[in-house]
């Protein structure tokens, strides 16, 4: 939707705990928070940036906790979207109305129900006739 977002996230701290320091933590982190070139394009993680993380045990410990954390992800996502939108609108200041809400989906049926809600939300609100026609769903066809 144009004024809010729905995301279905799966956190797997058990898998994150098995990641090695180089590929699982340092490289993933740098791909999630990339450096930009002069044109604003994301750059691949450099060996020196990877080594800087690997040589800082406290940073590795922090990343071990952050990478599988849904609250941290939402904070990072929200900051990114707010910065893009404020830059586009040439404004500064508070962007999001409130903190994100979350719902634990413990069963397959609760996951399917949530996925249906998210995909059908633009249809229900009259923004699109089908999920495939909506630019706001994962069902949308890339143009």
PDB file of C-alpha atoms in Angstrom:
ATOM      1  CA  UNK A   1       0.000   0.000   0.000  1.00  0.00           C
ATOM      2  CA  UNK A   2       1.161   3.527  -0.544  1.00  0.00           C
ATOM      3  CA  UNK A   3       0.949   4.505   3.138  1.00  0.00           C
ATOM      4  CA  UNK A   4       2.006   1.349   4.998  1.00  0.00           C
ATOM      5  CA  UNK A   5       3.723  -1.960   4.516  1.00  0.00           C
ATOM      6  CA  UNK A   6       3.098  -5.589   5.391  1.00  0.00           C
ATOM      7  CA  UNK A   7       5.997  -7.998   5.648  1.00  0.00           C
ATOM      8  CA  UNK A   8       6.104 -11.661   6.519  1.00  0.00           C
ATOM      9  CA  UNK A   9       9.477 -12.376   8.068  1.00  0.00           C
ATOM     10  CA  UNK A  10      10.946 -15.619   9.265  1.00  0.00           C
ATOM     11  CA  UNK A  11      13.650 -15.477  11.874  1.00  0.00           C
ATOM     12  CA  UNK A  12      15.899 -18.492  12.300  1.00  0.00           C
ATOM     13  CA  UNK A  13      18.338 -17.782  15.153  1.00  0.00           C
ATOM     14  CA  UNK A  14      19.189 -21.500  15.163  1.00  0.00           C
ATOM     15  CA  UNK A  15      20.554 -21.202  11.624  1.00  0.00           C
ATOM     16  CA  UNK A  16      22.261 -17.888  12.311  1.00  0.00           C
ATOM     17  CA  UNK A  17      24.065 -19.459  15.266  1.00  0.00           C
ATOM     18  CA  UNK A  18      25.698 -21.935  12.850  1.00  0.00           C
ATOM     19  CA  UNK A  19      26.940 -19.279  10.417  1.00  0.00           C
ATOM     20  CA  UNK A  20      30.686 -18.877  10.261  1.00  0.00           C
ATOM     21  CA  UNK A  21      32.154 -15.487  11.042  1.00  0.00           C
ATOM     22  CA  UNK A  22      33.308 -14.599   7.528  1.00  0.00           C
ATOM     23  CA  UNK A  23      30.446 -15.599   5.193  1.00  0.00           C
ATOM     24  CA  UNK A  24      27.678 -15.862   7.735  1.00  0.00           C
ATOM     25  CA  UNK A  25      28.199 -12.690   9.663  1.00  0.00           C
ATOM     26  CA  UNK A  26      30.687 -10.224   8.160  1.00  0.00           C
ATOM     27  CA  UNK A  27      29.785 -10.720   4.487  1.00  0.00           C
ATOM     28  CA  UNK A  28      26.023 -10.924   5.100  1.00  0.00           C
ATOM     29  CA  UNK A  29      26.171  -7.774   7.195  1.00  0.00           C
ATOM     30  CA  UNK A  30      28.103  -5.858   4.557  1.00  0.00           C
ATOM     31  CA  UNK A  31      25.676  -6.976   1.835  1.00  0.00           C
ATOM     32  CA  UNK A  32      22.750  -5.830   3.982  1.00  0.00           C
ATOM     33  CA  UNK A  33      24.406  -2.474   4.708  1.00  0.00           C
ATOM     34  CA  UNK A  34      26.503  -1.910   1.569  1.00  0.00           C
ATOM     35  CA  UNK A  35      28.915   0.882   0.757  1.00  0.00           C
ATOM     36  CA  UNK A  36      27.853   2.981  -2.220  1.00  0.00           C
ATOM     37  CA  UNK A  37      29.895   4.114  -5.192  1.00  0.00           C
ATOM     38  CA  UNK A  38      29.785   7.691  -6.521  1.00  0.00           C
ATOM     39  CA  UNK A  39      26.616   6.880  -8.506  1.00  0.00           C
ATOM     40  CA  UNK A  40      24.827   5.509  -5.436  1.00  0.00           C
ATOM     41  CA  UNK A  41      25.128   1.876  -6.534  1.00  0.00           C
ATOM     42  CA  UNK A  42      25.817  -0.806  -3.919  1.00  0.00           C
ATOM     43  CA  UNK A  43      29.351  -2.147  -3.900  1.00  0.00           C
ATOM     44  CA  UNK A  44      30.408  -5.691  -3.136  1.00  0.00           C
ATOM     45  CA  UNK A  45      32.001  -6.060   0.312  1.00  0.00           C
ATOM     46  CA  UNK A  46      35.737  -5.412   0.166  1.00  0.00           C
ATOM     47  CA  UNK A  47      38.268  -7.704   1.795  1.00  0.00           C
ATOM     48  CA  UNK A  48      39.380  -4.865   4.060  1.00  0.00           C
ATOM     49  CA  UNK A  49      35.795  -4.248   5.254  1.00  0.00           C
ATOM     50  CA  UNK A  50      35.346  -7.976   5.931  1.00  0.00           C
ATOM     51  CA  UNK A  51      38.643  -8.114   7.825  1.00  0.00           C
ATOM     52  CA  UNK A  52      37.699  -5.037   9.875  1.00  0.00           C
ATOM     53  CA  UNK A  53      34.657  -6.913  11.194  1.00  0.00           C
ATOM     54  CA  UNK A  54      36.514 -10.208  11.641  1.00  0.00           C
ATOM     55  CA  UNK A  55      39.218  -8.464  13.671  1.00  0.00           C
ATOM     56  CA  UNK A  56      36.689  -6.922  16.062  1.00  0.00           C
ATOM     57  CA  UNK A  57      35.278  -9.654  18.358  1.00  0.00           C
ATOM     58  CA  UNK A  58      32.740  -7.302  19.932  1.00  0.00           C
ATOM     59  CA  UNK A  59      31.364  -6.414  16.515  1.00  0.00           C
ATOM     60  CA  UNK A  60      31.019 -10.085  15.584  1.00  0.00           C
ATOM     61  CA  UNK A  61      29.115 -10.733  18.800  1.00  0.00           C
ATOM     62  CA  UNK A  62      26.802  -7.789  18.030  1.00  0.00           C
ATOM     63  CA  UNK A  63      26.143  -9.060  14.487  1.00  0.00           C
ATOM     64  CA  UNK A  64      25.461 -12.570  15.787  1.00  0.00           C
ATOM     65  CA  UNK A  65      22.577 -11.050  17.772  1.00  0.00           C
ATOM     66  CA  UNK A  66      21.364  -8.546  15.176  1.00  0.00           C
ATOM     67  CA  UNK A  67      21.189 -10.581  11.980  1.00  0.00           C
ATOM     68  CA  UNK A  68      18.344 -12.930  13.056  1.00  0.00           C
ATOM     69  CA  UNK A  69      16.492 -10.237  15.083  1.00  0.00           C
ATOM     70  CA  UNK A  70      13.122  -9.134  13.621  1.00  0.00           C
ATOM     71  CA  UNK A  71      13.025  -5.934  15.697  1.00  0.00           C
ATOM     72  CA  UNK A  72      16.434  -4.919  14.432  1.00  0.00           C
ATOM     73  CA  UNK A  73      15.414  -5.714  10.839  1.00  0.00           C
ATOM     74  CA  UNK A  74      12.302  -3.560  11.115  1.00  0.00           C
ATOM     75  CA  UNK A  75      14.341  -0.693  12.567  1.00  0.00           C
ATOM     76  CA  UNK A  76      16.841  -0.913   9.692  1.00  0.00           C
ATOM     77  CA  UNK A  77      14.079  -1.250   7.075  1.00  0.00           C
ATOM     78  CA  UNK A  78      12.130   1.684   8.544  1.00  0.00           C
ATOM     79  CA  UNK A  79      15.173   3.953   8.597  1.00  0.00           C
ATOM     80  CA  UNK A  80      15.986   3.086   4.981  1.00  0.00           C
ATOM     81  CA  UNK A  81      12.449   3.758   3.725  1.00  0.00           C
ATOM     82  CA  UNK A  82      12.150   6.975   5.764  1.00  0.00           C
ATOM     83  CA  UNK A  83      15.461   8.311   4.415  1.00  0.00           C
ATOM     84  CA  UNK A  84      14.477   7.535   0.801  1.00  0.00           C
ATOM     85  CA  UNK A  85      11.045   9.065   1.166  1.00  0.00           C
ATOM     86  CA  UNK A  86      12.254  12.178   2.990  1.00  0.00           C
ATOM     87  CA  UNK A  87      14.950  12.696   0.348  1.00  0.00           C
ATOM     88  CA  UNK A  88      12.369  12.273  -2.431  1.00  0.00           C
ATOM     89  CA  UNK A  89       9.990  14.752  -0.768  1.00  0.00           C
ATOM     90  CA  UNK A  90      12.862  17.079   0.214  1.00  0.00           C
ATOM     91  CA  UNK A  91      11.801  17.093   3.872  1.00  0.00           C
ATOM     92  CA  UNK A  92      13.287  16.045   7.185  1.00  0.00           C
ATOM     93  CA  UNK A  93      11.865  14.829  10.440  1.00  0.00           C
ATOM     94  CA  UNK A  94       9.579  12.141  11.776  1.00  0.00           C
ATOM     95  CA  UNK A  95       8.330   9.750   9.110  1.00  0.00           C
ATOM     96  CA  UNK A  96       6.622   6.733  10.671  1.00  0.00           C
ATOM     97  CA  UNK A  97       3.499   7.258  12.738  1.00  0.00           C
ATOM     98  CA  UNK A  98       4.240   4.496  15.244  1.00  0.00           C
ATOM     99  CA  UNK A  99       6.410   1.486  15.980  1.00  0.00           C
ATOM    100  CA  UNK A 100       5.719  -1.618  13.917  1.00  0.00           C
ATOM    101  CA  UNK A 101       3.161  -4.189  14.992  1.00  0.00           C
ATOM    102  CA  UNK A 102       3.844  -7.884  14.841  1.00  0.00           C
ATOM    103  CA  UNK A 103       1.973 -11.152  15.010  1.00  0.00           C
ATOM    104  CA  UNK A 104       3.606 -14.489  15.763  1.00  0.00           C
ATOM    105  CA  UNK A 105       2.592 -17.061  13.150  1.00  0.00           C
ATOM    106  CA  UNK A 106       3.069 -20.420  14.839  1.00  0.00           C
ATOM    107  CA  UNK A 107       1.099 -22.736  12.563  1.00  0.00           C
ATOM    108  CA  UNK A 108       0.962 -23.345   8.835  1.00  0.00           C
ATOM    109  CA  UNK A 109      -2.671 -22.216   8.738  1.00  0.00           C
ATOM    110  CA  UNK A 110      -1.881 -18.923  10.506  1.00  0.00           C
ATOM    111  CA  UNK A 111       0.928 -18.316   7.994  1.00  0.00           C
ATOM    112  CA  UNK A 112      -1.364 -19.022   5.009  1.00  0.00           C
ATOM    113  CA  UNK A 113      -4.086 -16.779   6.473  1.00  0.00           C
ATOM    114  CA  UNK A 114      -1.590 -13.960   6.944  1.00  0.00           C
ATOM    115  CA  UNK A 115      -0.212 -14.368   3.430  1.00  0.00           C
ATOM    116  CA  UNK A 116      -3.753 -14.211   2.031  1.00  0.00           C
ATOM    117  CA  UNK A 117      -4.485 -11.085   4.063  1.00  0.00           C
ATOM    118  CA  UNK A 118      -1.343  -9.362   2.789  1.00  0.00           C
ATOM    119  CA  UNK A 119      -1.896 -10.297  -0.870  1.00  0.00           C
ATOM    120  CA  UNK A 120      -5.611  -9.479  -0.815  1.00  0.00           C
ATOM    121  CA  UNK A 121      -5.313  -6.192   1.106  1.00  0.00           C
ATOM    122  CA  UNK A 122      -4.994  -4.043  -2.062  1.00  0.00           C
ATOM    123  CA  UNK A 123      -8.012  -5.842  -3.555  1.00  0.00           C
ATOM    124  CA  UNK A 124     -10.071  -5.356  -0.398  1.00  0.00           C
ATOM    125  CA  UNK A 125      -9.264  -1.629  -0.312  1.00  0.00           C
ATOM    126  CA  UNK A 126      -9.983  -1.127  -4.026  1.00  0.00           C
ATOM    127  CA  UNK A 127      -6.403  -0.273  -5.020  1.00  0.00           C
ATOM    128  CA  UNK A 128      -6.268  -3.219  -7.448  1.00  0.00           C
ATOM    129  CA  UNK A 129      -8.655  -5.764  -8.875  1.00  0.00           C
ATOM    130  CA  UNK A 130      -6.267  -8.687  -8.344  1.00  0.00           C
ATOM    131  CA  UNK A 131      -3.058  -9.143  -6.339  1.00  0.00           C
ATOM    132  CA  UNK A 132      -1.155  -9.535  -9.621  1.00  0.00           C
ATOM    133  CA  UNK A 133      -2.272  -6.042 -10.682  1.00  0.00           C
ATOM    134  CA  UNK A 134      -1.129  -4.408  -7.459  1.00  0.00           C
ATOM    135  CA  UNK A 135       2.285  -2.775  -7.341  1.00  0.00           C
ATOM    136  CA  UNK A 136       2.272  -3.326  -3.584  1.00  0.00           C
ATOM    137  CA  UNK A 137       2.347  -7.131  -3.329  1.00  0.00           C
ATOM    138  CA  UNK A 138       4.872  -9.869  -3.883  1.00  0.00           C
ATOM    139  CA  UNK A 139       2.391 -11.208  -6.433  1.00  0.00           C
ATOM    140  CA  UNK A 140       2.888  -8.194  -8.674  1.00  0.00           C
ATOM    141  CA  UNK A 141       4.489  -8.800 -12.025  1.00  0.00           C
ATOM    142  CA  UNK A 142       7.740  -6.901 -12.480  1.00  0.00           C
ATOM    143  CA  UNK A 143       7.434  -4.460 -15.377  1.00  0.00           C
TER     144      UNK A 143
END
